[in-house]
Tab-separated table of C-alpha atoms in Angstrom:
chain	number	residue	atom	x	y	z
A	1	MET	CA	-26.933	-15.976	-6.260
A	2	THR	CA	-24.605	-16.013	-3.221
A	3	THR	CA	-23.949	-18.599	-0.525
A	4	PRO	CA	-24.885	-18.118	3.166
A	5	ILE	CA	-22.915	-15.853	5.480
A	6	ILE	CA	-19.501	-17.165	6.493
A	7	GLN	CA	-17.911	-15.949	9.724
A	8	PRO	CA	-14.609	-14.021	9.303
A	9	SER	CA	-12.701	-16.558	11.417
A	10	ILE	CA	-12.176	-18.498	8.190
A	11	SER	CA	-9.496	-17.274	5.810
A	12	VAL	CA	-10.354	-16.386	2.218
A	13	LYS	CA	-7.767	-18.960	1.121
A	14	THR	CA	-9.670	-21.709	2.953
A	15	LEU	CA	-12.985	-20.396	1.663
A	16	SER	CA	-11.736	-20.287	-1.947
A	17	GLU	CA	-10.592	-23.911	-1.677
A	18	SER	CA	-14.058	-25.129	-0.600
A	19	PRO	CA	-15.263	-27.877	-2.939
A	20	ASN	CA	-17.853	-26.793	-5.518
A	21	LEU	CA	-17.649	-23.097	-4.576
A	22	ASN	CA	-19.602	-21.440	-7.398
A	23	SER	CA	-20.698	-18.277	-5.597
A	24	ILE	CA	-19.455	-16.077	-2.773
A	25	PRO	CA	-21.022	-15.710	0.684
A	26	SER	CA	-23.398	-12.745	0.871
A	27	ASN	CA	-21.180	-10.963	3.406
A	28	TYR	CA	-18.425	-10.746	0.756
A	29	VAL	CA	-20.620	-8.885	-1.728
A	30	ASN	CA	-19.264	-5.346	-2.157
A	31	SER	CA	-20.944	-4.333	-5.415
A	32	ASP	CA	-23.931	-2.792	-3.585
A	33	ILE	CA	-21.756	-0.822	-1.171
A	34	TYR	CA	-19.326	0.593	-3.738
A	35	PRO	CA	-21.323	0.724	-7.019
A	36	PHE	CA	-19.158	3.417	-8.669
A	37	ASP	CA	-16.037	1.492	-7.816
A	38	PHE	CA	-16.976	-1.423	-10.045
A	39	ILE	CA	-16.633	0.801	-13.123
A	40	ALA	CA	-13.097	0.713	-14.547
A	41	SER	CA	-11.272	1.516	-17.729
A	42	GLU	CA	-10.509	-1.380	-20.055
A	43	PRO	CA	-7.683	-3.481	-18.539
A	44	HIS	CA	-5.465	-2.877	-21.550
A	45	ASP	CA	-6.270	0.776	-22.185
A	46	TYR	CA	-2.804	2.134	-22.974
A	47	SER	CA	-4.118	5.561	-23.982
A	48	ILE	CA	-3.583	6.664	-20.375
A	49	SER	CA	0.065	6.272	-19.459
A	50	ILE	CA	1.034	5.871	-15.796
A	51	PRO	CA	4.161	7.949	-15.030
A	52	THR	CA	7.535	6.193	-14.913
A	53	VAL	CA	10.496	7.397	-12.848
A	54	ASP	CA	13.962	6.210	-13.886
A	55	PHE	CA	15.791	5.693	-10.591
A	56	SER	CA	19.211	5.603	-12.299
A	57	LEU	CA	18.680	9.218	-13.406
A	58	LEU	CA	17.739	10.273	-9.872
A	59	THR	CA	21.139	9.035	-8.705
A	60	SER	CA	23.012	10.361	-11.765
A	61	ILE	CA	26.084	12.581	-11.342
A	62	ASP	CA	24.920	14.518	-14.412
A	63	PRO	CA	23.048	17.527	-12.943
A	64	HIS	CA	20.815	17.920	-16.005
A	65	GLN	CA	19.712	14.265	-15.918
A	66	ARG	CA	19.061	14.421	-12.173
A	67	SER	CA	17.128	17.684	-12.491
A	68	GLN	CA	14.944	16.162	-15.196
A	69	ALA	CA	14.307	13.075	-13.044
A	70	ILE	CA	13.304	15.266	-10.074
A	71	ASN	CA	10.902	17.178	-12.325
A	72	ASN	CA	9.367	13.881	-13.501
A	73	LEU	CA	9.015	12.693	-9.894
A	74	ASN	CA	7.470	16.003	-8.829
A	75	LYS	CA	4.967	15.899	-11.701
A	76	ALA	CA	4.027	12.281	-10.952
A	77	CYS	CA	3.387	13.107	-7.276
A	78	GLN	CA	1.388	16.193	-8.184
A	79	ASP	CA	-0.704	14.853	-11.069
A	80	TRP	CA	-1.144	11.203	-10.124
A	81	GLY	CA	0.130	10.341	-6.657
A	82	PHE	CA	1.247	7.115	-8.319
A	83	PHE	CA	4.201	6.071	-10.481
A	84	MET	CA	6.402	3.138	-11.496
A	85	VAL	CA	10.097	3.086	-10.622
A	86	VAL	CA	12.461	1.355	-13.069
A	87	ASN	CA	16.235	0.724	-12.912
A	88	HIS	CA	16.034	0.776	-9.108
A	89	GLY	CA	18.874	-1.701	-8.561
A	90	ILE	CA	16.970	-4.290	-6.514
A	91	GLN	CA	17.713	-7.698	-7.999
A	92	GLU	CA	14.835	-9.434	-9.717
A	93	SER	CA	15.868	-12.679	-8.000
A	94	LEU	CA	15.368	-11.064	-4.570
A	95	MET	CA	11.943	-9.750	-5.557
A	96	LYS	CA	10.986	-13.267	-6.705
A	97	LYS	CA	12.178	-14.739	-3.394
A	98	VAL	CA	9.923	-12.290	-1.536
A	99	ILE	CA	6.879	-13.314	-3.592
A	100	ASP	CA	7.741	-17.028	-3.285
A	101	GLY	CA	8.338	-16.714	0.473
A	102	THR	CA	5.032	-14.895	0.842
A	103	GLN	CA	3.226	-17.679	-0.993
A	104	GLY	CA	4.987	-20.121	1.315
A	105	PHE	CA	3.639	-18.290	4.345
A	106	PHE	CA	0.051	-18.342	3.112
A	107	ASN	CA	0.445	-22.039	2.215
A	108	LEU	CA	1.148	-22.886	5.862
A	109	LYS	CA	-1.566	-24.797	7.703
A	110	GLU	CA	-4.280	-22.556	9.153
A	111	GLU	CA	-3.301	-23.395	12.731
A	112	GLU	CA	0.296	-22.355	12.002
A	113	LYS	CA	-0.771	-19.009	10.526
A	114	LYS	CA	-3.110	-18.398	13.457
A	115	GLU	CA	-0.032	-18.315	15.721
A	116	PHE	CA	0.592	-14.882	14.187
A	117	GLU	CA	-2.890	-13.426	14.610
A	118	GLY	CA	-2.631	-10.035	16.295
A	119	LYS	CA	-5.067	-8.643	18.826
A	120	HIS	CA	-4.368	-4.939	18.234
A	121	VAL	CA	-3.553	-2.803	15.180
A	122	LEU	CA	-0.189	-1.879	16.698
A	123	ASP	CA	0.891	-5.486	17.262
A	124	PRO	CA	4.169	-5.915	15.338
A	125	ILE	CA	3.076	-9.133	13.562
A	126	ARG	CA	-0.525	-9.537	12.468
A	127	TYR	CA	-2.091	-12.185	10.243
A	128	GLY	CA	-5.731	-11.823	9.293
A	129	THR	CA	-8.389	-11.623	6.608
A	130	SER	CA	-10.313	-8.773	4.928
A	131	PHE	CA	-9.218	-5.434	6.521
A	132	ASN	CA	-10.959	-4.906	9.835
A	133	THR	CA	-13.599	-7.595	10.255
A	134	SER	CA	-15.209	-5.806	13.219
A	135	LYS	CA	-15.873	-2.687	11.090
A	136	ASP	CA	-16.068	-3.844	7.446
A	137	LYS	CA	-19.604	-3.532	6.016
A	138	ALA	CA	-18.727	-6.463	3.780
A	139	PHE	CA	-15.571	-8.574	3.868
A	140	PHE	CA	-12.836	-8.280	1.267
A	141	TRP	CA	-11.478	-11.178	-0.784
A	142	ARG	CA	-8.038	-10.993	0.790
A	143	ASP	CA	-5.844	-12.506	3.494
A	144	TYR	CA	-2.922	-10.497	4.823
A	145	LEU	CA	0.227	-10.494	6.906
A	146	LYS	CA	1.397	-7.173	8.380
A	147	VAL	CA	4.821	-6.917	9.982
A	148	PHE	CA	6.684	-3.981	11.568
A	149	VAL	CA	10.189	-4.121	10.069
A	150	HIS	CA	11.738	-0.760	11.098
A	151	PRO	CA	13.067	0.780	13.300
A	152	LYS	CA	12.913	-2.637	14.998
A	153	PHE	CA	12.738	-5.676	12.733
A	154	HIS	CA	10.092	-8.313	13.399
A	155	SER	CA	9.105	-11.314	11.307
A	156	PRO	CA	7.131	-14.547	11.534
A	157	SER	CA	9.260	-17.587	12.362
A	158	LYS	CA	7.783	-19.570	9.455
A	159	PRO	CA	8.407	-20.559	6.703
A	160	ASP	CA	12.161	-21.168	6.759
A	161	ARG	CA	14.334	-18.353	5.363
A	162	TYR	CA	11.342	-16.017	4.937
A	163	SER	CA	12.656	-13.774	7.695
A	164	ASP	CA	16.079	-13.439	5.994
A	165	VAL	CA	14.540	-12.597	2.630
A	166	MET	CA	12.150	-10.115	4.226
A	167	TRP	CA	14.985	-8.349	6.062
A	168	GLU	CA	17.194	-8.088	2.952
A	169	TYR	CA	14.367	-6.838	0.757
A	170	CYS	CA	13.158	-4.229	3.270
A	171	GLU	CA	16.722	-2.894	3.618
A	172	LYS	CA	17.000	-2.468	-0.166
A	173	VAL	CA	13.579	-0.843	-0.439
A	174	ARG	CA	14.447	1.599	2.347
A	175	GLU	CA	17.553	2.666	0.398
A	176	VAL	CA	15.441	3.330	-2.712
A	177	THR	CA	12.871	5.230	-0.661
A	178	LYS	CA	15.530	7.469	0.880
A	179	VAL	CA	16.574	8.616	-2.614
A	180	LEU	CA	12.927	9.190	-3.573
A	181	PHE	CA	12.448	11.302	-0.431
A	182	GLY	CA	15.460	13.412	-1.424
A	183	GLY	CA	14.023	13.975	-4.892
A	184	ILE	CA	10.591	14.776	-3.463
A	185	SER	CA	12.089	17.329	-1.051
A	186	GLN	CA	13.871	19.063	-3.910
A	187	GLY	CA	10.762	18.874	-6.102
A	188	LEU	CA	8.937	20.772	-3.351
A	189	GLY	CA	11.658	23.428	-3.376
A	190	LEU	CA	13.236	22.228	-0.125
A	191	GLU	CA	16.748	21.032	0.694
A	192	GLU	CA	17.386	17.422	-0.291
A	193	CYS	CA	17.569	16.220	3.319
A	194	TYR	CA	14.633	18.319	4.596
A	195	LEU	CA	11.990	15.557	4.714
A	196	GLU	CA	14.504	13.026	6.058
A	197	LYS	CA	15.493	15.272	8.972
A	198	THR	CA	12.140	16.866	9.772
A	199	LEU	CA	10.227	13.584	9.968
A	200	GLU	CA	13.026	11.690	11.779
A	201	MET	CA	13.322	9.091	9.049
A	202	LYS	CA	16.346	7.381	10.652
A	203	SER	CA	13.821	5.999	13.121
A	204	GLY	CA	11.067	6.014	10.512
A	205	PHE	CA	8.334	3.410	10.475
A	206	GLN	CA	8.443	0.677	7.825
A	207	LEU	CA	5.586	-1.798	7.463
A	208	PHE	CA	5.714	-4.987	5.368
A	209	ILE	CA	2.258	-5.994	4.083
A	210	ALA	CA	1.796	-9.299	2.260
A	211	ASN	CA	-1.518	-9.754	0.445
A	212	TYR	CA	-3.112	-12.962	-0.836
A	213	TYR	CA	-6.006	-12.671	-3.308
A	214	PRO	CA	-7.183	-16.155	-4.386
A	215	CYS	CA	-9.427	-16.904	-7.362
A	216	CYS	CA	-12.940	-15.656	-6.770
A	217	PRO	CA	-15.989	-17.341	-8.354
A	218	GLN	CA	-17.839	-14.004	-8.627
A	219	PRO	CA	-15.226	-11.270	-9.107
A	220	GLU	CA	-17.889	-8.871	-10.387
A	221	LEU	CA	-19.399	-8.787	-6.864
A	222	ALA	CA	-16.246	-8.808	-4.706
A	223	LEU	CA	-13.308	-6.507	-3.937
A	224	GLY	CA	-9.786	-7.422	-2.885
A	225	MET	CA	-9.468	-4.046	-1.176
A	226	PRO	CA	-11.870	-1.084	-1.207
A	227	PRO	CA	-10.981	2.390	-2.501
A	228	HIS	CA	-8.610	3.960	0.018
A	229	SER	CA	-5.484	6.002	0.496
A	230	ASP	CA	-2.543	4.808	2.601
A	231	HIS	CA	-1.226	6.256	5.827
A	232	GLY	CA	2.437	7.271	5.705
A	233	LEU	CA	4.539	8.870	2.991
A	234	LEU	CA	5.251	6.327	0.234
A	235	THR	CA	4.195	2.713	-0.317
A	236	LEU	CA	6.285	0.548	-2.672
A	237	ILE	CA	4.569	-2.494	-4.183
A	238	ILE	CA	5.629	-5.627	-6.055
A	239	GLN	CA	3.375	-8.439	-7.248
A	240	ASN	CA	3.421	-11.781	-9.005
A	241	GLN	CA	2.584	-11.582	-12.685
A	242	VAL	CA	-1.136	-11.108	-11.952
A	243	GLY	CA	-2.617	-7.594	-11.995
A	244	GLY	CA	-5.534	-6.233	-10.000
A	245	LEU	CA	-4.389	-2.864	-8.668
A	246	GLN	CA	-6.387	0.093	-9.971
A	247	VAL	CA	-5.692	3.767	-9.251
A	248	GLN	CA	-8.039	6.705	-9.371
A	249	HIS	CA	-7.058	9.435	-11.832
A	250	GLN	CA	-9.241	12.323	-12.972
A	251	GLY	CA	-12.361	10.563	-11.762
A	252	LYS	CA	-11.624	7.276	-13.544
A	253	TRP	CA	-10.295	3.916	-12.423
A	254	ILE	CA	-7.085	3.070	-14.265
A	255	HIS	CA	-5.840	-0.522	-14.381
A	256	VAL	CA	-2.121	-0.720	-13.516
A	257	ASN	CA	-0.158	-2.717	-16.084
A	258	ALA	CA	3.132	-3.048	-14.235
A	259	LEU	CA	6.378	-2.975	-16.202
A	260	PRO	CA	8.545	-6.069	-15.571
A	261	ASN	CA	10.711	-5.770	-12.453
A	262	SER	CA	9.292	-2.320	-11.625
A	263	LEU	CA	8.311	-0.970	-8.229
A	264	LEU	CA	4.806	0.493	-8.036
A	265	VAL	CA	4.716	3.547	-5.781
A	266	ASN	CA	1.809	5.484	-4.346
A	267	THR	CA	1.845	8.618	-2.233
A	268	GLY	CA	0.320	8.427	1.241
A	269	ASP	CA	-1.736	10.746	3.417
A	270	HIS	CA	1.288	12.052	5.298
A	271	LEU	CA	3.010	13.182	2.111
A	272	GLU	CA	-0.152	15.144	1.335
A	273	ILE	CA	-0.009	16.674	4.829
A	274	PHE	CA	3.746	17.358	4.648
A	275	SER	CA	3.370	19.078	1.263
A	276	ASN	CA	0.436	21.142	2.616
A	277	GLY	CA	-1.756	19.669	-0.107
A	278	LYS	CA	0.527	20.242	-3.090
A	279	TYR	CA	0.721	16.467	-3.473
A	280	LYS	CA	-2.465	14.431	-3.014
A	281	SER	CA	-2.443	10.926	-1.559
A	282	ASN	CA	-3.559	8.415	-4.155
A	283	VAL	CA	-6.852	6.544	-3.878
A	284	HIS	CA	-6.561	2.972	-5.127
A	285	LYS	CA	-8.357	-0.375	-4.880
A	286	VAL	CA	-7.774	-4.041	-5.722
A	287	VAL	CA	-10.072	-6.061	-7.969
A	288	VAL	CA	-10.057	-9.861	-8.069
A	289	ASN	CA	-10.469	-12.429	-10.840
A	290	ASN	CA	-11.747	-15.977	-11.315
A	291	THR	CA	-8.681	-17.504	-12.989
A	292	SER	CA	-5.454	-16.608	-11.157
A	293	LEU	CA	-4.074	-16.171	-7.659
A	294	ARG	CA	-2.635	-12.675	-7.072
A	295	ILE	CA	0.071	-12.059	-4.486
A	296	SER	CA	1.394	-8.591	-3.728
A	297	VAL	CA	3.845	-7.201	-1.205
A	298	ALA	CA	3.522	-3.559	-0.191
A	299	VAL	CA	6.142	-1.855	1.972
A	300	ALA	CA	4.828	1.333	3.547
A	301	HIS	CA	7.174	4.060	4.787
A	302	GLY	CA	6.173	6.634	7.354
A	303	PRO	CA	7.847	8.991	9.772
A	304	SER	CA	8.814	7.983	13.286
A	305	LEU	CA	5.718	6.694	15.093
A	306	GLU	CA	6.180	9.456	17.683
A	307	ALA	CA	6.628	12.236	15.110
A	308	ILE	CA	3.935	14.913	14.976
A	309	VAL	CA	3.275	15.463	11.296
A	310	SER	CA	2.270	18.865	9.985
A	311	PRO	CA	2.899	20.768	6.750
A	312	ALA	CA	6.557	21.685	6.133
A	313	SER	CA	6.892	25.264	7.396
A	314	PRO	CA	8.483	26.625	4.162
A	315	LEU	CA	5.392	25.386	2.274
A	316	VAL	CA	2.941	27.271	4.488
A	317	GLN	CA	2.553	30.615	2.696
A	318	SER	CA	-0.334	32.029	4.697
A	319	GLU	CA	-2.197	29.158	6.308
A	320	THR	CA	-1.806	25.491	7.093
A	321	ASN	CA	-4.375	23.101	5.653
A	322	TYR	CA	-3.972	20.200	8.100
A	323	ILE	CA	-4.138	19.748	11.862
A	324	PRO	CA	-0.835	18.453	13.327
A	325	MET	CA	-1.185	14.892	14.631
A	326	LYS	CA	1.120	12.202	15.955
A	327	TYR	CA	1.731	9.583	13.248
A	328	LYS	CA	1.061	6.658	15.599
A	329	ASP	CA	-2.342	8.112	16.567
A	330	TYR	CA	-3.287	8.638	12.916
A	331	MET	CA	-2.276	5.124	11.928
A	332	GLU	CA	-4.166	3.591	14.845
A	333	MET	CA	-7.284	5.594	13.932
A	334	GLN	CA	-7.130	4.498	10.287
A	335	GLN	CA	-6.477	0.832	11.026
A	336	SER	CA	-9.251	0.689	13.654
A	337	ASN	CA	-12.012	2.016	11.416
A	338	GLN	CA	-13.811	1.156	8.216
A	339	LEU	CA	-11.506	1.775	5.242
A	340	HIS	CA	-13.050	4.079	2.648
A	341	GLN	CA	-11.530	6.709	0.364
A	342	LYS	CA	-9.765	9.398	2.460
A	343	SER	CA	-12.163	9.350	5.412
A	344	ILE	CA	-9.425	9.642	8.048
A	345	LEU	CA	-7.437	12.324	6.215
A	346	GLU	CA	-10.615	14.395	5.927
A	347	GLN	CA	-10.767	14.467	9.736
A	348	VAL	CA	-7.409	16.265	10.017
A	349	LYS	CA	-8.016	18.543	7.050
A	350	ILE	CA	-8.969	22.094	8.024
A	351	GLN	CA	-12.303	22.897	6.434
A	352	ARG	CA	-12.750	26.468	5.263
A	353	ASN	CA	-15.823	28.169	3.883
């Protein structure tokens, strides 16, 4: 049994705090729309091991260690499109401040958060609920804050100190990502700086996405986020101690049991395009629960918004598999439509008989 339809003007946080909420509104029921996507492996199935990349070996002066780390990174991108980064050098205390600051933002009064509601997908600060309430077939059990943080840094003015923490964390994450891009370039058989130069990463786009998934009275019917791949190249994710992220691997949903203090990384559509399909962008989703609040912070990294992304020319042996497209246009198209699997990427993929 579900409760009557609730209009999307109300946040999921407010909805979840309604007194005596024992069921979800019918327009939050996703189980009929995505039936396959409610089948997952057991949450503690350790027989399938998510790849781990040791960042300290990627930056090692020992050529053998670094070569091995690049091979591990290459294999993770090729086989999974998802991996965990350990020994990355970002202080655990800073990561905790980001999560705490994010909780502080979502704990603001509704009228304060509404000051940051965006009108367009390219607005630099955008607070909202679900994904795209004008297109979603059913709403998702999630509130969000999306902020453009590079090449120009933006941030909400509340709560106090959140902007400082956000800036420091995004700087550190960008440094880690630059090293990962170097390793990825070499794993593809290119020069270390090839991706960085070709996609104009000095003016590359960095997007800070804060997600709030409150307790849900009927988690078996709802989704935090539907199955989708990300725009951009790499997305780096941290969370509070509550899981919920699941990745698709060999036709199965795998629950991500994050290692303490690790960064979760998934490959985006534009890394698939850049690699001419050697790497595949990862499809993932978020499930919710009825006991614990989950907070996650994802930082997405893409090329310059004005960059036209196409496969790297050395990786095009005989034919290109993707239509060149300006990154800004791709991102706007994805964010303005219903989010499902790789529906936007399929539109720029060249279909051959």
